PDB file of C-alpha atoms in Angstrom:
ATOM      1  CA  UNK A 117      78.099  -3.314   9.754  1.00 54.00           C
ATOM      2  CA  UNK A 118      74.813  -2.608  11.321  1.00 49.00           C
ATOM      3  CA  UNK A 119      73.730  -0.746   8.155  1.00 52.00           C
ATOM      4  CA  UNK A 120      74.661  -3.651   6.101  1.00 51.00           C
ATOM      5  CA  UNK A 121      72.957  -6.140   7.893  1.00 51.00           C
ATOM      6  CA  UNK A 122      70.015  -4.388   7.807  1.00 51.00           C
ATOM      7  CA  UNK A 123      70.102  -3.787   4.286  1.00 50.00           C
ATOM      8  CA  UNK A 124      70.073  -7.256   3.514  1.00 50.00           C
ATOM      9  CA  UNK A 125      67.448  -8.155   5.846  1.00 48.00           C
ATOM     10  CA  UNK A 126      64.969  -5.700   3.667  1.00 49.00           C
ATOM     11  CA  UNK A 127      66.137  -7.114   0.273  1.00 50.00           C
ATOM     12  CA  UNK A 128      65.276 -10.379   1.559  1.00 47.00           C
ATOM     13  CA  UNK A 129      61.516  -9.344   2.721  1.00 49.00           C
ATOM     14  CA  UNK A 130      61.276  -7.541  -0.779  1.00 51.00           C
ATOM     15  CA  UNK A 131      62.007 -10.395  -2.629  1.00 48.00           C
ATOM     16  CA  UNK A 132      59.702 -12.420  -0.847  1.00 49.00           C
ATOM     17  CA  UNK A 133      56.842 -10.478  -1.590  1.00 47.00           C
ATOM     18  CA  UNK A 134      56.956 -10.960  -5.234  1.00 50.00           C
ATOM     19  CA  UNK A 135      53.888  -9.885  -7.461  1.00 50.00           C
ATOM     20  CA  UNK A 136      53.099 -13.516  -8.134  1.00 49.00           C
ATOM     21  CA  UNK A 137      53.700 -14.838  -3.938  1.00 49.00           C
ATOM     22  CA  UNK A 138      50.888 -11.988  -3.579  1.00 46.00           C
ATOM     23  CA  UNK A 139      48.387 -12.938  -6.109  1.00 48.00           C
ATOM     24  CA  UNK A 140      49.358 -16.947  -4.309  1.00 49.00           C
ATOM     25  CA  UNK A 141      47.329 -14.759  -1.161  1.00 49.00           C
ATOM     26  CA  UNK A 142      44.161 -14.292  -2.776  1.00 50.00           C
ATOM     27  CA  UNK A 143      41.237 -16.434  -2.498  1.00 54.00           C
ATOM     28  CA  UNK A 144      41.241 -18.850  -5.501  1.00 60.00           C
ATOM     29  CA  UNK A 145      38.109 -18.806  -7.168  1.00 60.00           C
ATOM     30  CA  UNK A 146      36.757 -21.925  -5.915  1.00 61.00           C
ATOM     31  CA  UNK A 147      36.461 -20.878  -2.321  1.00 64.00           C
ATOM     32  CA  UNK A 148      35.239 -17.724  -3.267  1.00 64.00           C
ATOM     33  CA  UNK A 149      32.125 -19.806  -4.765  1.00 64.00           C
ATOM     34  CA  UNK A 150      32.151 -22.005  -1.715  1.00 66.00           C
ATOM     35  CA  UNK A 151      31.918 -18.697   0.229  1.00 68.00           C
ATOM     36  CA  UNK A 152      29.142 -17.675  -1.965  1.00 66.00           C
ATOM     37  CA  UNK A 153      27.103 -20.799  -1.596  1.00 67.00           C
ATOM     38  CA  UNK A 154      27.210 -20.016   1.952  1.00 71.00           C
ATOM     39  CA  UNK A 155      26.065 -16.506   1.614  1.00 70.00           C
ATOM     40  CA  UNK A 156      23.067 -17.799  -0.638  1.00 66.00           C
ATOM     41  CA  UNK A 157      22.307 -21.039   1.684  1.00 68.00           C
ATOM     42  CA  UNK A 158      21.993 -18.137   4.693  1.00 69.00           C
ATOM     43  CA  UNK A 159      19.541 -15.926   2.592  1.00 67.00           C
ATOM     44  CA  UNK A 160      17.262 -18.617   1.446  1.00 68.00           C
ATOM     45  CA  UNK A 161      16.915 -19.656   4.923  1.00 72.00           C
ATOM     46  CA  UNK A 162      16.454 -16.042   6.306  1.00 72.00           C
ATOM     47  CA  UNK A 163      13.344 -15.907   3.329  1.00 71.00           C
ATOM     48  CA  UNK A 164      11.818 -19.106   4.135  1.00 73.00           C
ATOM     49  CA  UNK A 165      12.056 -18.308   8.115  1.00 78.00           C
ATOM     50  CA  UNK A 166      10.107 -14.914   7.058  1.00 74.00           C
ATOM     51  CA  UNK A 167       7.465 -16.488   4.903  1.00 72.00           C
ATOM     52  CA  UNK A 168       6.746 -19.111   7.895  1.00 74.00           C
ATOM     53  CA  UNK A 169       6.440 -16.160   9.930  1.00 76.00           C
ATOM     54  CA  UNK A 170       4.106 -14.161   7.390  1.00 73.00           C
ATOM     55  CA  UNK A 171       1.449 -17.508   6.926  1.00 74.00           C
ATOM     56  CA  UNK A 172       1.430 -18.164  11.072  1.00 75.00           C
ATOM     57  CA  UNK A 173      -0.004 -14.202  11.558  1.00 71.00           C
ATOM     58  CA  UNK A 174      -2.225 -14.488   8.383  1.00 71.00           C
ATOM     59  CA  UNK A 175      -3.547 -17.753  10.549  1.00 70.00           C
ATOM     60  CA  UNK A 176      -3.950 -15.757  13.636  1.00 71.00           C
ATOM     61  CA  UNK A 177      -5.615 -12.972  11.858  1.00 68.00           C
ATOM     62  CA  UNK A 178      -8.048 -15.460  10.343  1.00 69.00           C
ATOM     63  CA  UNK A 179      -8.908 -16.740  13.179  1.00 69.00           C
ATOM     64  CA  UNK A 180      -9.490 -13.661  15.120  1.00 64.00           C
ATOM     65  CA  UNK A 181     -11.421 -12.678  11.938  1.00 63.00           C
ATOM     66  CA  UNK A 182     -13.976 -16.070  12.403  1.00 66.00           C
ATOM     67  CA  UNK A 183     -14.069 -15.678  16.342  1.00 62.00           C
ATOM     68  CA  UNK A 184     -15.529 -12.026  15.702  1.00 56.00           C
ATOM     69  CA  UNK A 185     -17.396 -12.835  12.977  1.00 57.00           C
ATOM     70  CA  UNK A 186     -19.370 -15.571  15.370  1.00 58.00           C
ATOM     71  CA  UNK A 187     -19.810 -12.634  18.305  1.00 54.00           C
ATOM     72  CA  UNK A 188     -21.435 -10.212  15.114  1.00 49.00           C
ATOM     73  CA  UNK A 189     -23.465 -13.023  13.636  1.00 54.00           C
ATOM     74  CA  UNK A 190     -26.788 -11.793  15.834  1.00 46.00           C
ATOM     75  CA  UNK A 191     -26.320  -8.118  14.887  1.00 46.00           C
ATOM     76  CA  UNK A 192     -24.726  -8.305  11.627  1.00 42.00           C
ATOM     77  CA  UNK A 193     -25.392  -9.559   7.850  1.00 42.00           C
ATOM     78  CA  UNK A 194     -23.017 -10.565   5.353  1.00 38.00           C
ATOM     79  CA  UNK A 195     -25.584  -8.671   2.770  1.00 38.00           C
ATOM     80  CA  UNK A 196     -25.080  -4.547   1.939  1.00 36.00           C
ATOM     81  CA  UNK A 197     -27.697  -2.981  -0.884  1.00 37.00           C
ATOM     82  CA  UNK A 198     -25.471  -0.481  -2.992  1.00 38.00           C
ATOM     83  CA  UNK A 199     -26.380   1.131  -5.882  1.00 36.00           C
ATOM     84  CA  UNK A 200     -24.572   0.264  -9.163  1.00 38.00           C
ATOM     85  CA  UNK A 201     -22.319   3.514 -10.161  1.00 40.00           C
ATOM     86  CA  UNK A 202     -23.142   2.463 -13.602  1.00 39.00           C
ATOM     87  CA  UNK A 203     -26.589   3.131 -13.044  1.00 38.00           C
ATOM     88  CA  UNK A 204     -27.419   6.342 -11.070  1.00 38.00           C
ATOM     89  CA  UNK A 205     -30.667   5.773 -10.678  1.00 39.00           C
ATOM     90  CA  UNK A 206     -31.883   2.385 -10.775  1.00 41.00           C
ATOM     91  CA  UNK A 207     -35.175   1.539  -9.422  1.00 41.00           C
ATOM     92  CA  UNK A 208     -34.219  -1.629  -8.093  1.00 41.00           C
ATOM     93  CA  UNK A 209     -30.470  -1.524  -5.730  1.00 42.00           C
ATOM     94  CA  UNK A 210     -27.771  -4.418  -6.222  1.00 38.00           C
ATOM     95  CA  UNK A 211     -27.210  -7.016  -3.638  1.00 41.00           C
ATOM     96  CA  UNK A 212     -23.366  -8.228  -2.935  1.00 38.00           C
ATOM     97  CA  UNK A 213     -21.574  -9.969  -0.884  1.00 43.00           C
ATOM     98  CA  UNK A 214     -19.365  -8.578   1.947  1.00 43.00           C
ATOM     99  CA  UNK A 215     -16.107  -9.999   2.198  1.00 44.00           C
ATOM    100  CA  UNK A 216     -16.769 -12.244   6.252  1.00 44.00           C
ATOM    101  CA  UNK A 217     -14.090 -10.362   7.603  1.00 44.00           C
ATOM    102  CA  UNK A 218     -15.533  -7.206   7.140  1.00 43.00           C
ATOM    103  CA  UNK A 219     -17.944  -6.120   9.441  1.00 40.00           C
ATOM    104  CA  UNK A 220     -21.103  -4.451   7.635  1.00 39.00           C
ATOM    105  CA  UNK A 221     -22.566  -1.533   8.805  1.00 36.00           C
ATOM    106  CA  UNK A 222     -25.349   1.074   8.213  1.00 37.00           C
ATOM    107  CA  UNK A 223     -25.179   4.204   6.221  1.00 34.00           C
ATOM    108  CA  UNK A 224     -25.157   7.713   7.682  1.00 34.00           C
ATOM    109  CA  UNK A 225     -24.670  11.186   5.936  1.00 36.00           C
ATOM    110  CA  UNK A 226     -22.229  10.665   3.519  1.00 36.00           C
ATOM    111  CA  UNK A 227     -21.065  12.528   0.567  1.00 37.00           C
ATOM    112  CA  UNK A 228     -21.032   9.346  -1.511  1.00 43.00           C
ATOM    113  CA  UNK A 229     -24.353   7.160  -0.045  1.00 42.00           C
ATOM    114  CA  UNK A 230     -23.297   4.450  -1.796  1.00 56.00           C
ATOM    115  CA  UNK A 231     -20.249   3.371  -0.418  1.00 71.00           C
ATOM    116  CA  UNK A 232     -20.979   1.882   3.869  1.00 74.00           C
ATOM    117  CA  UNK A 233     -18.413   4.270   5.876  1.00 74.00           C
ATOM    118  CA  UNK A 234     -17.106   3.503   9.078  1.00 85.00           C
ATOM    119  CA  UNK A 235     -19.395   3.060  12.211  1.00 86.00           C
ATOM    120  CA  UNK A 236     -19.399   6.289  14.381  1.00 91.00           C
ATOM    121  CA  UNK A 237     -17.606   8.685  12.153  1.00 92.00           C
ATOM    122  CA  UNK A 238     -18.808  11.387  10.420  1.00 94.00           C
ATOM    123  CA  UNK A 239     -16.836  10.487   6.901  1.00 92.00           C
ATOM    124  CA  UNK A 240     -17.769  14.378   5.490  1.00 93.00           C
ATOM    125  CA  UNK A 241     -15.057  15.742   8.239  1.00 95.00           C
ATOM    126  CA  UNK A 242     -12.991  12.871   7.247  1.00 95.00           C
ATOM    127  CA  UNK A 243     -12.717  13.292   3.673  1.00 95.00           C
ATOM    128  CA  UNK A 244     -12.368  17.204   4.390  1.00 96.00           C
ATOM    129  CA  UNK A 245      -9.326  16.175   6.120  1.00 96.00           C
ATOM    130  CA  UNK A 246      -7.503  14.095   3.647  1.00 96.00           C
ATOM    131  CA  UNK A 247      -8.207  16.529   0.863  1.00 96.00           C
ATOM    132  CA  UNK A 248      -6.999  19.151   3.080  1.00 96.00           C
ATOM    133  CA  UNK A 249      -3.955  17.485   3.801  1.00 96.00           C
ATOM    134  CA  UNK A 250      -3.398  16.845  -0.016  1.00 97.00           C
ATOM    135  CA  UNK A 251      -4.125  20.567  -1.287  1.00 97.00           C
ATOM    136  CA  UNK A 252      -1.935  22.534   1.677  1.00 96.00           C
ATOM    137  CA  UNK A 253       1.146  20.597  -0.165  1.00 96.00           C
ATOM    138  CA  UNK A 254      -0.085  21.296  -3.783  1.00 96.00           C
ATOM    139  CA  UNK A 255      -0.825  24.872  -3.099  1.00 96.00           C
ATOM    140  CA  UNK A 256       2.971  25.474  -1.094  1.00 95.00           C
ATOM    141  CA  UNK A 257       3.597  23.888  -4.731  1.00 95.00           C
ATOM    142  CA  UNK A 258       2.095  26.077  -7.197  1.00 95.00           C
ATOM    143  CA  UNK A 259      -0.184  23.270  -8.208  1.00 96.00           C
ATOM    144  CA  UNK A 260      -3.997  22.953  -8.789  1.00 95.00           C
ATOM    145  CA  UNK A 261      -5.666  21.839  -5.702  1.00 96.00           C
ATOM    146  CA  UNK A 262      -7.587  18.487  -6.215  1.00 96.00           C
ATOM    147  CA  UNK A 263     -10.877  17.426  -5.880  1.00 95.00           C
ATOM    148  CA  UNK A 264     -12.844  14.390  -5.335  1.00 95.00           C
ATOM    149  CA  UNK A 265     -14.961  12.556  -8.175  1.00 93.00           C
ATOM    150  CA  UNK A 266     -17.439   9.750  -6.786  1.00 91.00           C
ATOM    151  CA  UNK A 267     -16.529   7.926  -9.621  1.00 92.00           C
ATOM    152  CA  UNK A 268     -13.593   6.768  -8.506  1.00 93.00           C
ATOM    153  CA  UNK A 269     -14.702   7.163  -4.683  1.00 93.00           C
ATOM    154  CA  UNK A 270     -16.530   4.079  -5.968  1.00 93.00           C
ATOM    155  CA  UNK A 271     -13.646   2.275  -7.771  1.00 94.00           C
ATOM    156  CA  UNK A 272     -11.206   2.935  -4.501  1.00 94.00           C
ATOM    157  CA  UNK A 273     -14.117   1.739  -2.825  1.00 94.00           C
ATOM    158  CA  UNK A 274     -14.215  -1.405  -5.040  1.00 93.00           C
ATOM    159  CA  UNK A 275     -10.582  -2.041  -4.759  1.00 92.00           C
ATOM    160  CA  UNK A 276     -10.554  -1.246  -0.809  1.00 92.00           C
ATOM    161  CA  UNK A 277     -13.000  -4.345  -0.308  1.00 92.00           C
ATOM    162  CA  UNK A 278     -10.382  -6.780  -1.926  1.00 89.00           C
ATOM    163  CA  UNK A 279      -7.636  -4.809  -0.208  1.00 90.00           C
ATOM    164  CA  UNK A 280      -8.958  -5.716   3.137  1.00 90.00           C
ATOM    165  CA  UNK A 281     -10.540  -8.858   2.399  1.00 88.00           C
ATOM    166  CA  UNK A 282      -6.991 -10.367   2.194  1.00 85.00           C
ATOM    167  CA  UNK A 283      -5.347  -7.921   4.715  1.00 84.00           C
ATOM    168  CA  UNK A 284      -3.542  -6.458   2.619  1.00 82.00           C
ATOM    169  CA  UNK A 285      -1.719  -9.296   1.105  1.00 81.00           C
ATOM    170  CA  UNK A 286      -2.578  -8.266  -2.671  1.00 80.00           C
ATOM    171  CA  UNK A 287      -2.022  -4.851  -2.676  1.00 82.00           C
ATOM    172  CA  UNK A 288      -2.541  -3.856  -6.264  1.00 87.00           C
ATOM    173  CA  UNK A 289      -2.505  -6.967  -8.310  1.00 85.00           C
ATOM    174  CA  UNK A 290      -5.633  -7.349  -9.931  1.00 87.00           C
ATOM    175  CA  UNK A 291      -4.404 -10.926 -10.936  1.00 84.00           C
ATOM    176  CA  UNK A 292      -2.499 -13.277  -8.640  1.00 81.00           C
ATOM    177  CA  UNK A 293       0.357 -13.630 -11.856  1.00 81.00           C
ATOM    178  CA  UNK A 294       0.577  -9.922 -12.304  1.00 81.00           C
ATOM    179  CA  UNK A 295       3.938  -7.982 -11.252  1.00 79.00           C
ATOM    180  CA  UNK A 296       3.953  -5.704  -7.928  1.00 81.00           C
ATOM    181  CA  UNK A 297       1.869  -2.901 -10.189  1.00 85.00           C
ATOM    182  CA  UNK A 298       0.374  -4.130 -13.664  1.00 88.00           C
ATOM    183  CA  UNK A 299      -0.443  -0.832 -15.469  1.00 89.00           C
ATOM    184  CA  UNK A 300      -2.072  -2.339 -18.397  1.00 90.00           C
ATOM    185  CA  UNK A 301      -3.994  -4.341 -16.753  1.00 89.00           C
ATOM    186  CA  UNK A 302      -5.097  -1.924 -14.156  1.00 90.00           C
ATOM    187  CA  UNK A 303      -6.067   0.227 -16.687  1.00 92.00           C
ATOM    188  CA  UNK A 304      -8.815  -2.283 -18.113  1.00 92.00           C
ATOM    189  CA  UNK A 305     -10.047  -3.087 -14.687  1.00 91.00           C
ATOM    190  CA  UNK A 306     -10.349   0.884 -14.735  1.00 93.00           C
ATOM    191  CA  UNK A 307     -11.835   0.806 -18.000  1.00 92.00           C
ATOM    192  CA  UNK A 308     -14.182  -2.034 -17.206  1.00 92.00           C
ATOM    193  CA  UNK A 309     -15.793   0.483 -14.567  1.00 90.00           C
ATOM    194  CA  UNK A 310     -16.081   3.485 -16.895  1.00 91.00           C
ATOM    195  CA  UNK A 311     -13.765   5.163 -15.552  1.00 92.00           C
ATOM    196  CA  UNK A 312     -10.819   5.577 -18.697  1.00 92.00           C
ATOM    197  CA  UNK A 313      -9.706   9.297 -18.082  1.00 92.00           C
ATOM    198  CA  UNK A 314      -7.285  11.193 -21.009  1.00 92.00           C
ATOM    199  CA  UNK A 315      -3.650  10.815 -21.250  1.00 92.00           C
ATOM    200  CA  UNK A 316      -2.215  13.779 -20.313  1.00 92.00           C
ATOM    201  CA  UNK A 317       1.994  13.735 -20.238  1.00 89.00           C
ATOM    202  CA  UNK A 318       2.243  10.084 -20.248  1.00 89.00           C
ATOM    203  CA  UNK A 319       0.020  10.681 -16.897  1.00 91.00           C
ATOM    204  CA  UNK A 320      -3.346   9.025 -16.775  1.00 90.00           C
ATOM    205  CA  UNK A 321      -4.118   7.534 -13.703  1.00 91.00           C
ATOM    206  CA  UNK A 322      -3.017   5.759 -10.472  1.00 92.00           C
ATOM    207  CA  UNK A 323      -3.517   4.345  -6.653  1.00 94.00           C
ATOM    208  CA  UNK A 324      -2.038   4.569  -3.466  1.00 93.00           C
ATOM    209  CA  UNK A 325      -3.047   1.759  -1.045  1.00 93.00           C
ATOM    210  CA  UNK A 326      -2.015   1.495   3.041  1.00 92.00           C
ATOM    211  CA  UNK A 327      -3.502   0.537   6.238  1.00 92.00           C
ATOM    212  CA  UNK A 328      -2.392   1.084   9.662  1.00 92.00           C
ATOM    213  CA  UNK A 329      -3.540   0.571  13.491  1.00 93.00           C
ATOM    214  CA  UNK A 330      -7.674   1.728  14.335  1.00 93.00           C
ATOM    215  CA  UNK A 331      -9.303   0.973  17.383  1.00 92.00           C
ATOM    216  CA  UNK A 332     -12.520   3.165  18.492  1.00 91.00           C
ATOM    217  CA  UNK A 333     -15.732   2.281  20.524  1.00 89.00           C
ATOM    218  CA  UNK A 334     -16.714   5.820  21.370  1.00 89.00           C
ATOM    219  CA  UNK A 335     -19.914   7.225  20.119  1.00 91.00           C
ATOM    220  CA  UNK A 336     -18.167   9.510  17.901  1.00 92.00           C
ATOM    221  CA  UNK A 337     -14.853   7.852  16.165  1.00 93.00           C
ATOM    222  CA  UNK A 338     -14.598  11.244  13.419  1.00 94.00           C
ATOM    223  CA  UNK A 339     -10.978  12.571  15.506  1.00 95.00           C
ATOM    224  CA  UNK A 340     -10.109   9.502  15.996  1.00 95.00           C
ATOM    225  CA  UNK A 341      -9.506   8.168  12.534  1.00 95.00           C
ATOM    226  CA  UNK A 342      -8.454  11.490  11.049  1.00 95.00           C
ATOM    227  CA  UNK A 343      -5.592  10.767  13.648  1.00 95.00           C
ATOM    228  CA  UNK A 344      -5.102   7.423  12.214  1.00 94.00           C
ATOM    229  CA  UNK A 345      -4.876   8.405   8.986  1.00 95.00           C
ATOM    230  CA  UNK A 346      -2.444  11.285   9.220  1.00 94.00           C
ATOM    231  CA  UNK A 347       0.128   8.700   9.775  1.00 93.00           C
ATOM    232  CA  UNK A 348      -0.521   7.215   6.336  1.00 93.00           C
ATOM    233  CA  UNK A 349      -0.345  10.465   4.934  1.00 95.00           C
ATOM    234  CA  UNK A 350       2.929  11.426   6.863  1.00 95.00           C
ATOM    235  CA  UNK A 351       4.264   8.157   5.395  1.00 93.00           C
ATOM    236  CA  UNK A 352       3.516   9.429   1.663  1.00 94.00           C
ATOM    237  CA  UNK A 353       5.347  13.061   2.522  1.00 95.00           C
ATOM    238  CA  UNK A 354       8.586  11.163   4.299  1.00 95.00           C
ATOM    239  CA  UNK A 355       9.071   9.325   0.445  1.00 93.00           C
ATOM    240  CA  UNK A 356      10.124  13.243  -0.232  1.00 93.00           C
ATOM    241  CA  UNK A 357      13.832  12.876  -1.734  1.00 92.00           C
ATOM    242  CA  UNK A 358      14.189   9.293  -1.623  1.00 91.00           C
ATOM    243  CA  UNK A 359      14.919   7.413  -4.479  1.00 90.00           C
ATOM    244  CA  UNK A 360      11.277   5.568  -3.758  1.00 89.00           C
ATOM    245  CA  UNK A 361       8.684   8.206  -4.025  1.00 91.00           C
ATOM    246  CA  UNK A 362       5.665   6.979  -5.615  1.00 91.00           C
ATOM    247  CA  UNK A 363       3.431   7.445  -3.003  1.00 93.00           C
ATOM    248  CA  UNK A 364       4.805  11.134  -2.850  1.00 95.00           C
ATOM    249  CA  UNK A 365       4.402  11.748  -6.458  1.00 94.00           C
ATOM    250  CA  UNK A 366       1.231  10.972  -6.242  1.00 93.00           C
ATOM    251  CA  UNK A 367       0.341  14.010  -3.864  1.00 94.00           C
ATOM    252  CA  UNK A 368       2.484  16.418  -6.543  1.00 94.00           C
ATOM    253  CA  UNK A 369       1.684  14.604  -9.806  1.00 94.00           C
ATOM    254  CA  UNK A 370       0.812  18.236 -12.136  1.00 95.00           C
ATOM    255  CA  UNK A 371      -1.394  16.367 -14.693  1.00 95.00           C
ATOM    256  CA  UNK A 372      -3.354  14.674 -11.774  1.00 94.00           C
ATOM    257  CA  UNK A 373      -6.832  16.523 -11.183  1.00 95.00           C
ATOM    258  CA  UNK A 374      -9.223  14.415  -9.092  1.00 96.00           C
ATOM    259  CA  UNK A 375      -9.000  11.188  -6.382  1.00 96.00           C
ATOM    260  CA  UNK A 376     -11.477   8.962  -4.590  1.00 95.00           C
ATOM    261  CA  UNK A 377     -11.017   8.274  -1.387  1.00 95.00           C
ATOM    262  CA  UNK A 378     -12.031   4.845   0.478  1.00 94.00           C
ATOM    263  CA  UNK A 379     -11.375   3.800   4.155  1.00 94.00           C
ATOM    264  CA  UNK A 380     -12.500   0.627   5.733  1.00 94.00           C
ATOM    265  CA  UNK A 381     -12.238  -0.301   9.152  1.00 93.00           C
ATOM    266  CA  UNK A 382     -11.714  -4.306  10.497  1.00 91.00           C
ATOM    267  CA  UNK A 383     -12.738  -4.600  13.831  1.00 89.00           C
ATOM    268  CA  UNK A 384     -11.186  -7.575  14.272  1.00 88.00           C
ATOM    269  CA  UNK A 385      -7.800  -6.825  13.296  1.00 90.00           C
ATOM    270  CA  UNK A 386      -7.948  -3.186  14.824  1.00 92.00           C
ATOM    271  CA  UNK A 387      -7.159  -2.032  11.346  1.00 92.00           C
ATOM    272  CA  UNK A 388      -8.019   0.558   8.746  1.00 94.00           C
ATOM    273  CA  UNK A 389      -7.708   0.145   5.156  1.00 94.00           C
ATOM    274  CA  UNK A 390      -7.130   3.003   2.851  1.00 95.00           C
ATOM    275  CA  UNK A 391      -7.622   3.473  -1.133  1.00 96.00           C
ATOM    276  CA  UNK A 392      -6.785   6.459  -2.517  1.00 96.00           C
ATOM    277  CA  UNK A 393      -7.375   6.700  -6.773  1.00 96.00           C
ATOM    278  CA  UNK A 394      -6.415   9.824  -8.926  1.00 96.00           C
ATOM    279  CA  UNK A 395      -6.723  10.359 -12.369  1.00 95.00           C
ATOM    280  CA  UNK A 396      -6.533  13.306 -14.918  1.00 94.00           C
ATOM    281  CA  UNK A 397      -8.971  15.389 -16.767  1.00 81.00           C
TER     282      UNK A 397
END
């Protein structure tokens, strides 16, 4: 009797649990969009909370940037002589403008006397150091080794201005319209500074661009930044095996043959800016 009850209890549930009673459970398609809404309503608040966020510390930094620029006024000018890389030897050196928020300083022994380097630090070690770090990988690689061009130390140097001059906030748009990295029209601001090197595999040229926490008053900075710098470099090698890796490819890129190298330092923000350009033959 016991069985039999049983028995009929289960026919029971299994009736009641019909194909169509189940898809009656599912969310009908209406509150899944109301769900949705929800979902989006939460994001676009989430993204306007983080641009707020991103325009009060581009305040701050500005006005950090002012309040040191009034302290440098006495000992500083907002006017560097450089000499035109177009020109390598004109009798008469170009005059710009500094960005305000970079602090100008004087020239010391530097492989490229052109381009101001960093106050305190001997920039021969420093480059030494980079390039170092960049060949050890290409050798354990079987690759050619690179080497620097001042050609494009000056156009790193030309893009490393901008770079810092807005903290960062361009990166590599040459034009505020222009997607995260406009090849083509990279390539004519490339072009526009003689520097158009061959096509070689589809490869032709590129730029890495970073900056990260400096802060030095010693009478020799050289160790100091080389530290600094490491870390960018160590962030380029951790890209290794990740489905980003341009930064990485960069350091391994075959058909690549030369870089220029430019660092800037911003007092004010206790910064360094780095520009790193390669190109092929």
């Amino acid at each position: 009797m016991k069985h039999t009850i049983t028995i009929f209890l289960i026919s029971i549930i299994s009736l009641s649990f019909t194909p169509a009673n189940a898809a009656g459970l599912q969310p009908s398609l209406n509150a899944q969009m109301q769900r949705q809404e929800k979902i989006n309503k939460k994001n676009d608040l989430s993204a306007r909370l983080a641009e707020q966020a991103r325009i009060k510390k581009e305040a701050k930094d500005r006005l950090a940037a002012i309040q040191y620029a009034k302290l440098a006024k006495k000992n500083a000018s907002t006017i560097i002589p450089v000499i035109s890389p177009v020109q390598p030897t004109p009798t008469t050196p170009l005059v710009i403008k500094r960005p305000p928020d970079i602090v100008p300083i004087k020239v010391p022994q530097a492989i490229n006397t052109n381009i101001p380097v960093p106050p305190n630090v001997d920039m021969q070690r420093v480059r030494s150091a980079w390039l170092d770090l960049y060949n050890n990988v290409r050798r354990s690689e079987g690759l050619t080794p690179y080497s620097y061009d001042s050609r494009i130390d000056a156009t790193a140097y030309d893009w490393n201005v901008e770079f810092a001059k807005w903290s960062g906030q361009n990166h590599h748009r040459r034009n505020p319209s222009d997607s995260y990295y406009n090849f083509n029209t990279i390539d004519e601001w490339f072009i526009a500074r003689w520097v158009n090197p061959k096509v070689v595999n589809r490869a032709k040229h590129t730029e890495n661009l970073w900056y990260g926490y400096y802060n030095c008053n010693s009478w020799d900075c050289t160790d100091k930044l080389i530290s600094s710098i490491q870390s960018t470099f160590n962030f380029f090698m951790n890209e290794k095996g990740k489905s980003y890796d341009v930064h990485y490819r960069s350091i391994i890129q075959p058909y690549f043959t030369k870089i220029g190298l430019s660092i800037i330092v911003v007092p004010s923000e206790q910064r360094y800016y780095l520009t790193v350009h390669y190109i092929t033959e």
